[in-house]
Amino acid sequence: MKKLFDKMYNTATKLLNKNKDLVEKFDHSLVVSVLACKSEKLYIGMNIAWWHSVCAESTAVSNAYQAGEREFKYLMAVKLKNGTNEFYIIPPCGICREMFSELDMSMLQVILKQDEKYYTKSINELLPEY
Ligand SMILES: [Zn+2]
């Protein structure tokens, strides 16, 4: 899976770099989510960093559904922190965790990273006893 996860990470960081001007313009961090479907296609979502904006994860899921996807495998969210050139793989917020559950995306694995190694968490692990 490392090859796919690296591809997802590189897709996210490429888009974040391309839109770095938005970080400075809106003085906020920027998040890109990459969703890998069973079809092996990747769908991208970006949060434009406005307090009431839609999460990057929601946008990626919406884009995938619009394209006819119904089976989701992996999701990765990468943040470009304001004032830095550093990227962080971040877990989805509570609202997104609930969205995954409500949309019956129970097979989805969220990709996280610690000590330079990827690991995954299921939706049930991220939203226990729901
Ligand atoms: Zn969210």
mmCIF file with all atom_site columns, C-alpha atoms and ligand atoms in Angstrom:
data_model
loop_
_atom_site.group_PDB
_atom_site.id
_atom_site.type_symbol
_atom_site.label_atom_id
_atom_site.label_alt_id
_atom_site.label_comp_id
_atom_site.label_asym_id
_atom_site.label_entity_id
_atom_site.label_seq_id
_atom_site.pdbx_PDB_ins_code
_atom_site.Cartn_x
_atom_site.Cartn_y
_atom_site.Cartn_z
_atom_site.occupancy
_atom_site.B_iso_or_equiv
_atom_site.pdbx_formal_charge
_atom_site.auth_seq_id
_atom_site.auth_comp_id
_atom_site.auth_asym_id
_atom_site.auth_atom_id
_atom_site.pdbx_PDB_model_num
ATOM   1   C  CA . MET A 1 1   ? 0.000   0.000  0.000   1.00 0.00 ? 1   MET A CA 1
ATOM   2   C  CA . LYS A 1 2   ? 2.958   2.330  0.515   1.00 0.00 ? 2   LYS A CA 1
ATOM   3   C  CA . LYS A 1 3   ? 3.105   3.087  -3.216  1.00 0.00 ? 3   LYS A CA 1
ATOM   4   C  CA . LEU A 1 4   ? -0.580  4.129  -3.305  1.00 0.00 ? 4   LEU A CA 1
ATOM   5   C  CA . PHE A 1 5   ? -0.247  6.100  -0.070  1.00 0.00 ? 5   PHE A CA 1
ATOM   6   C  CA . ASP A 1 6   ? 2.845   7.897  -1.420  1.00 0.00 ? 6   ASP A CA 1
ATOM   7   C  CA . LYS A 1 7   ? 0.912   8.704  -4.610  1.00 0.00 ? 7   LYS A CA 1
ATOM   8   C  CA . MET A 1 8   ? -1.968  10.114 -2.549  1.00 0.00 ? 8   MET A CA 1
ATOM   9   C  CA . TYR A 1 9   ? 0.439   12.150 -0.408  1.00 0.00 ? 9   TYR A CA 1
ATOM   10  C  CA . ASN A 1 10  ? 2.258   13.497 -3.468  1.00 0.00 ? 10  ASN A CA 1
ATOM   11  C  CA . THR A 1 11  ? -1.057  14.385 -5.133  1.00 0.00 ? 11  THR A CA 1
ATOM   12  C  CA . ALA A 1 12  ? -2.084  16.346 -2.032  1.00 0.00 ? 12  ALA A CA 1
ATOM   13  C  CA . THR A 1 13  ? 1.214   18.173 -1.528  1.00 0.00 ? 13  THR A CA 1
ATOM   14  C  CA . LYS A 1 14  ? 1.394   19.083 -5.224  1.00 0.00 ? 14  LYS A CA 1
ATOM   15  C  CA . LEU A 1 15  ? -2.045  20.714 -5.040  1.00 0.00 ? 15  LEU A CA 1
ATOM   16  C  CA . LEU A 1 16  ? -1.200  22.428 -1.754  1.00 0.00 ? 16  LEU A CA 1
ATOM   17  C  CA . ASN A 1 17  ? 1.982   23.866 -3.267  1.00 0.00 ? 17  ASN A CA 1
ATOM   18  C  CA . LYS A 1 18  ? 0.030   25.032 -6.323  1.00 0.00 ? 18  LYS A CA 1
ATOM   19  C  CA . ASN A 1 19  ? -2.406  26.905 -4.068  1.00 0.00 ? 19  ASN A CA 1
ATOM   20  C  CA . LYS A 1 20  ? 0.047   28.239 -1.512  1.00 0.00 ? 20  LYS A CA 1
ATOM   21  C  CA . ASP A 1 21  ? -1.045  31.780 -2.342  1.00 0.00 ? 21  ASP A CA 1
ATOM   22  C  CA . LEU A 1 22  ? -4.418  31.047 -0.683  1.00 0.00 ? 22  LEU A CA 1
ATOM   23  C  CA . VAL A 1 23  ? -2.696  30.317 2.627   1.00 0.00 ? 23  VAL A CA 1
ATOM   24  C  CA . GLU A 1 24  ? -1.186  33.781 2.626   1.00 0.00 ? 24  GLU A CA 1
ATOM   25  C  CA . LYS A 1 25  ? -4.200  35.510 1.103   1.00 0.00 ? 25  LYS A CA 1
ATOM   26  C  CA . PHE A 1 26  ? -6.665  34.156 3.668   1.00 0.00 ? 26  PHE A CA 1
ATOM   27  C  CA . ASP A 1 27  ? -4.138  33.855 6.510   1.00 0.00 ? 27  ASP A CA 1
ATOM   28  C  CA . HIS A 1 28  ? -5.218  30.329 7.292   1.00 0.00 ? 28  HIS A CA 1
ATOM   29  C  CA . SER A 1 29  ? -4.101  26.756 6.807   1.00 0.00 ? 29  SER A CA 1
ATOM   30  C  CA . LEU A 1 30  ? -5.111  24.794 3.728   1.00 0.00 ? 30  LEU A CA 1
ATOM   31  C  CA . VAL A 1 31  ? -6.216  21.140 3.598   1.00 0.00 ? 31  VAL A CA 1
ATOM   32  C  CA . VAL A 1 32  ? -6.379  18.769 0.627   1.00 0.00 ? 32  VAL A CA 1
ATOM   33  C  CA . SER A 1 33  ? -8.023  15.354 0.878   1.00 0.00 ? 33  SER A CA 1
ATOM   34  C  CA . VAL A 1 34  ? -7.411  12.507 -1.535  1.00 0.00 ? 34  VAL A CA 1
ATOM   35  C  CA . LEU A 1 35  ? -9.955  9.687  -1.728  1.00 0.00 ? 35  LEU A CA 1
ATOM   36  C  CA . ALA A 1 36  ? -9.000  6.377  -3.346  1.00 0.00 ? 36  ALA A CA 1
ATOM   37  C  CA . CYS A 1 37  ? -11.932 4.353  -4.690  1.00 0.00 ? 37  CYS A CA 1
ATOM   38  C  CA . LYS A 1 38  ? -12.265 0.681  -5.545  1.00 0.00 ? 38  LYS A CA 1
ATOM   39  C  CA . SER A 1 39  ? -12.061 1.731  -9.225  1.00 0.00 ? 39  SER A CA 1
ATOM   40  C  CA . GLU A 1 40  ? -8.483  2.822  -8.382  1.00 0.00 ? 40  GLU A CA 1
ATOM   41  C  CA . LYS A 1 41  ? -9.316  6.419  -9.318  1.00 0.00 ? 41  LYS A CA 1
ATOM   42  C  CA . LEU A 1 42  ? -8.363  9.225  -6.964  1.00 0.00 ? 42  LEU A CA 1
ATOM   43  C  CA . TYR A 1 43  ? -10.720 12.094 -6.110  1.00 0.00 ? 43  TYR A CA 1
ATOM   44  C  CA . ILE A 1 44  ? -9.530  15.334 -4.613  1.00 0.00 ? 44  ILE A CA 1
ATOM   45  C  CA . GLY A 1 45  ? -11.118 17.889 -2.325  1.00 0.00 ? 45  GLY A CA 1
ATOM   46  C  CA . MET A 1 46  ? -9.730  21.155 -1.006  1.00 0.00 ? 46  MET A CA 1
ATOM   47  C  CA . ASN A 1 47  ? -10.777 23.294 1.913   1.00 0.00 ? 47  ASN A CA 1
ATOM   48  C  CA . ILE A 1 48  ? -10.436 26.955 1.076   1.00 0.00 ? 48  ILE A CA 1
ATOM   49  C  CA . ALA A 1 49  ? -9.984  27.867 4.709   1.00 0.00 ? 49  ALA A CA 1
ATOM   50  C  CA . TRP A 1 50  ? -12.970 29.891 5.562   1.00 0.00 ? 50  TRP A CA 1
ATOM   51  C  CA . TRP A 1 51  ? -14.484 29.204 8.958   1.00 0.00 ? 51  TRP A CA 1
ATOM   52  C  CA . HIS A 1 52  ? -17.812 27.990 7.588   1.00 0.00 ? 52  HIS A CA 1
ATOM   53  C  CA . SER A 1 53  ? -16.432 26.294 4.508   1.00 0.00 ? 53  SER A CA 1
ATOM   54  C  CA . VAL A 1 54  ? -16.824 22.615 3.721   1.00 0.00 ? 54  VAL A CA 1
ATOM   55  C  CA . CYS A 1 55  ? -14.035 20.258 4.762   1.00 0.00 ? 55  CYS A CA 1
ATOM   56  C  CA . ALA A 1 56  ? -11.700 18.916 2.100   1.00 0.00 ? 56  ALA A CA 1
ATOM   57  C  CA . GLU A 1 57  ? -12.951 15.409 2.895   1.00 0.00 ? 57  GLU A CA 1
ATOM   58  C  CA . SER A 1 58  ? -16.560 16.375 2.091   1.00 0.00 ? 58  SER A CA 1
ATOM   59  C  CA . THR A 1 59  ? -15.523 17.841 -1.236  1.00 0.00 ? 59  THR A CA 1
ATOM   60  C  CA . ALA A 1 60  ? -13.541 14.733 -2.189  1.00 0.00 ? 60  ALA A CA 1
ATOM   61  C  CA . VAL A 1 61  ? -16.488 12.481 -1.275  1.00 0.00 ? 61  VAL A CA 1
ATOM   62  C  CA . SER A 1 62  ? -18.879 14.689 -3.253  1.00 0.00 ? 62  SER A CA 1
ATOM   63  C  CA . ASN A 1 63  ? -16.608 14.614 -6.302  1.00 0.00 ? 63  ASN A CA 1
ATOM   64  C  CA . ALA A 1 64  ? -16.388 10.819 -6.129  1.00 0.00 ? 64  ALA A CA 1
ATOM   65  C  CA . TYR A 1 65  ? -20.157 10.372 -5.817  1.00 0.00 ? 65  TYR A CA 1
ATOM   66  C  CA . GLN A 1 66  ? -20.723 12.758 -8.733  1.00 0.00 ? 66  GLN A CA 1
ATOM   67  C  CA . ALA A 1 67  ? -18.461 10.562 -10.860 1.00 0.00 ? 67  ALA A CA 1
ATOM   68  C  CA . GLY A 1 68  ? -20.527 7.491  -10.011 1.00 0.00 ? 68  GLY A CA 1
ATOM   69  C  CA . GLU A 1 69  ? -18.210 5.989  -7.405  1.00 0.00 ? 69  GLU A CA 1
ATOM   70  C  CA . ARG A 1 70  ? -19.885 3.991  -4.653  1.00 0.00 ? 70  ARG A CA 1
ATOM   71  C  CA . GLU A 1 71  ? -17.056 1.992  -3.114  1.00 0.00 ? 71  GLU A CA 1
ATOM   72  C  CA . PHE A 1 72  ? -14.363 3.830  -1.207  1.00 0.00 ? 72  PHE A CA 1
ATOM   73  C  CA . LYS A 1 73  ? -11.086 2.411  0.047   1.00 0.00 ? 73  LYS A CA 1
ATOM   74  C  CA . TYR A 1 74  ? -8.723  5.008  1.481   1.00 0.00 ? 74  TYR A CA 1
ATOM   75  C  CA . LEU A 1 75  ? -8.767  8.647  2.451   1.00 0.00 ? 75  LEU A CA 1
ATOM   76  C  CA . MET A 1 76  ? -5.842  10.916 3.291   1.00 0.00 ? 76  MET A CA 1
ATOM   77  C  CA . ALA A 1 77  ? -6.028  14.552 4.392   1.00 0.00 ? 77  ALA A CA 1
ATOM   78  C  CA . VAL A 1 78  ? -2.907  16.701 4.232   1.00 0.00 ? 78  VAL A CA 1
ATOM   79  C  CA . LYS A 1 79  ? -2.584  20.143 5.782   1.00 0.00 ? 79  LYS A CA 1
ATOM   80  C  CA . LEU A 1 80  ? -0.256  22.973 4.833   1.00 0.00 ? 80  LEU A CA 1
ATOM   81  C  CA . LYS A 1 81  ? 0.076   24.937 8.019   1.00 0.00 ? 81  LYS A CA 1
ATOM   82  C  CA . ASN A 1 82  ? -0.030  28.690 7.744   1.00 0.00 ? 82  ASN A CA 1
ATOM   83  C  CA . GLY A 1 83  ? 3.378   30.317 8.057   1.00 0.00 ? 83  GLY A CA 1
ATOM   84  C  CA . THR A 1 84  ? 5.289   27.130 7.282   1.00 0.00 ? 84  THR A CA 1
ATOM   85  C  CA . ASN A 1 85  ? 6.237   24.980 4.322   1.00 0.00 ? 85  ASN A CA 1
ATOM   86  C  CA . GLU A 1 86  ? 5.412   21.845 6.269   1.00 0.00 ? 86  GLU A CA 1
ATOM   87  C  CA . PHE A 1 87  ? 2.796   19.276 5.414   1.00 0.00 ? 87  PHE A CA 1
ATOM   88  C  CA . TYR A 1 88  ? 0.931   17.218 7.992   1.00 0.00 ? 88  TYR A CA 1
ATOM   89  C  CA . ILE A 1 89  ? -1.294  14.208 7.490   1.00 0.00 ? 89  ILE A CA 1
ATOM   90  C  CA . ILE A 1 90  ? -4.272  14.941 9.715   1.00 0.00 ? 90  ILE A CA 1
ATOM   91  C  CA . PRO A 1 91  ? -7.241  12.899 10.938  1.00 0.00 ? 91  PRO A CA 1
ATOM   92  C  CA . PRO A 1 92  ? -10.746 13.891 9.816   1.00 0.00 ? 92  PRO A CA 1
ATOM   93  C  CA . CYS A 1 93  ? -12.801 16.128 12.086  1.00 0.00 ? 93  CYS A CA 1
ATOM   94  C  CA . GLY A 1 94  ? -15.812 14.804 14.001  1.00 0.00 ? 94  GLY A CA 1
ATOM   95  C  CA . ILE A 1 95  ? -18.281 16.048 11.405  1.00 0.00 ? 95  ILE A CA 1
ATOM   96  C  CA . CYS A 1 96  ? -16.448 14.176 8.633   1.00 0.00 ? 96  CYS A CA 1
ATOM   97  C  CA . ARG A 1 97  ? -16.256 11.024 10.766  1.00 0.00 ? 97  ARG A CA 1
ATOM   98  C  CA . GLU A 1 98  ? -20.019 11.199 11.180  1.00 0.00 ? 98  GLU A CA 1
ATOM   99  C  CA . MET A 1 99  ? -20.443 11.867 7.446   1.00 0.00 ? 99  MET A CA 1
ATOM   100 C  CA . PHE A 1 100 ? -18.467 8.682  6.618   1.00 0.00 ? 100 PHE A CA 1
ATOM   101 C  CA . SER A 1 101 ? -20.694 6.747  8.981   1.00 0.00 ? 101 SER A CA 1
ATOM   102 C  CA . GLU A 1 102 ? -23.962 8.271  7.732   1.00 0.00 ? 102 GLU A CA 1
ATOM   103 C  CA . LEU A 1 103 ? -22.998 7.674  4.093   1.00 0.00 ? 103 LEU A CA 1
ATOM   104 C  CA . ASP A 1 104 ? -22.304 4.023  4.868   1.00 0.00 ? 104 ASP A CA 1
ATOM   105 C  CA . MET A 1 105 ? -18.609 4.301  4.048   1.00 0.00 ? 105 MET A CA 1
ATOM   106 C  CA . SER A 1 106 ? -17.767 1.684  6.658   1.00 0.00 ? 106 SER A CA 1
ATOM   107 C  CA . MET A 1 107 ? -15.146 0.041  4.439   1.00 0.00 ? 107 MET A CA 1
ATOM   108 C  CA . LEU A 1 108 ? -13.152 3.280  4.226   1.00 0.00 ? 108 LEU A CA 1
ATOM   109 C  CA . GLN A 1 109 ? -9.721  3.328  5.861   1.00 0.00 ? 109 GLN A CA 1
ATOM   110 C  CA . VAL A 1 110 ? -8.278  6.674  6.907   1.00 0.00 ? 110 VAL A CA 1
ATOM   111 C  CA . ILE A 1 111 ? -4.539  6.971  6.366   1.00 0.00 ? 111 ILE A CA 1
ATOM   112 C  CA . LEU A 1 112 ? -2.469  8.516  9.120   1.00 0.00 ? 112 LEU A CA 1
ATOM   113 C  CA . LYS A 1 113 ? 1.277   8.750  9.662   1.00 0.00 ? 113 LYS A CA 1
ATOM   114 C  CA . GLN A 1 114 ? 3.534   8.471  12.661  1.00 0.00 ? 114 GLN A CA 1
ATOM   115 C  CA . ASP A 1 115 ? 7.322   8.229  12.797  1.00 0.00 ? 115 ASP A CA 1
ATOM   116 C  CA . GLU A 1 116 ? 7.404   8.406  8.977   1.00 0.00 ? 116 GLU A CA 1
ATOM   117 C  CA . LYS A 1 117 ? 5.246   5.280  8.689   1.00 0.00 ? 117 LYS A CA 1
ATOM   118 C  CA . TYR A 1 118 ? 1.725   5.110  7.360   1.00 0.00 ? 118 TYR A CA 1
ATOM   119 C  CA . TYR A 1 119 ? -0.993  3.317  9.257   1.00 0.00 ? 119 TYR A CA 1
ATOM   120 C  CA . THR A 1 120 ? -4.751  3.134  8.790   1.00 0.00 ? 120 THR A CA 1
ATOM   121 C  CA . LYS A 1 121 ? -7.819  3.438  10.985  1.00 0.00 ? 121 LYS A CA 1
ATOM   122 C  CA . SER A 1 122 ? -11.287 2.237  10.106  1.00 0.00 ? 122 SER A CA 1
ATOM   123 C  CA . ILE A 1 123 ? -14.328 4.460  10.495  1.00 0.00 ? 123 ILE A CA 1
ATOM   124 C  CA . ASN A 1 124 ? -15.440 2.293  13.411  1.00 0.00 ? 124 ASN A CA 1
ATOM   125 C  CA . GLU A 1 125 ? -12.109 2.913  15.130  1.00 0.00 ? 125 GLU A CA 1
ATOM   126 C  CA . LEU A 1 126 ? -12.424 6.664  14.567  1.00 0.00 ? 126 LEU A CA 1
ATOM   127 C  CA . LEU A 1 127 ? -16.068 6.801  15.630  1.00 0.00 ? 127 LEU A CA 1
ATOM   128 C  CA . PRO A 1 128 ? -16.500 4.062  18.239  1.00 0.00 ? 128 PRO A CA 1
ATOM   129 C  CA . GLU A 1 129 ? -19.862 3.154  19.742  1.00 0.00 ? 129 GLU A CA 1
ATOM   130 C  CA . TYR A 1 130 ? -21.790 5.133  17.154  1.00 0.00 ? 130 TYR A CA 1
HETATM 131 ZN ZN . ZN  B 2 .   ? -14.162 17.637 8.487   1.00 0.00 ? 1   ZN  B ZN 1
#
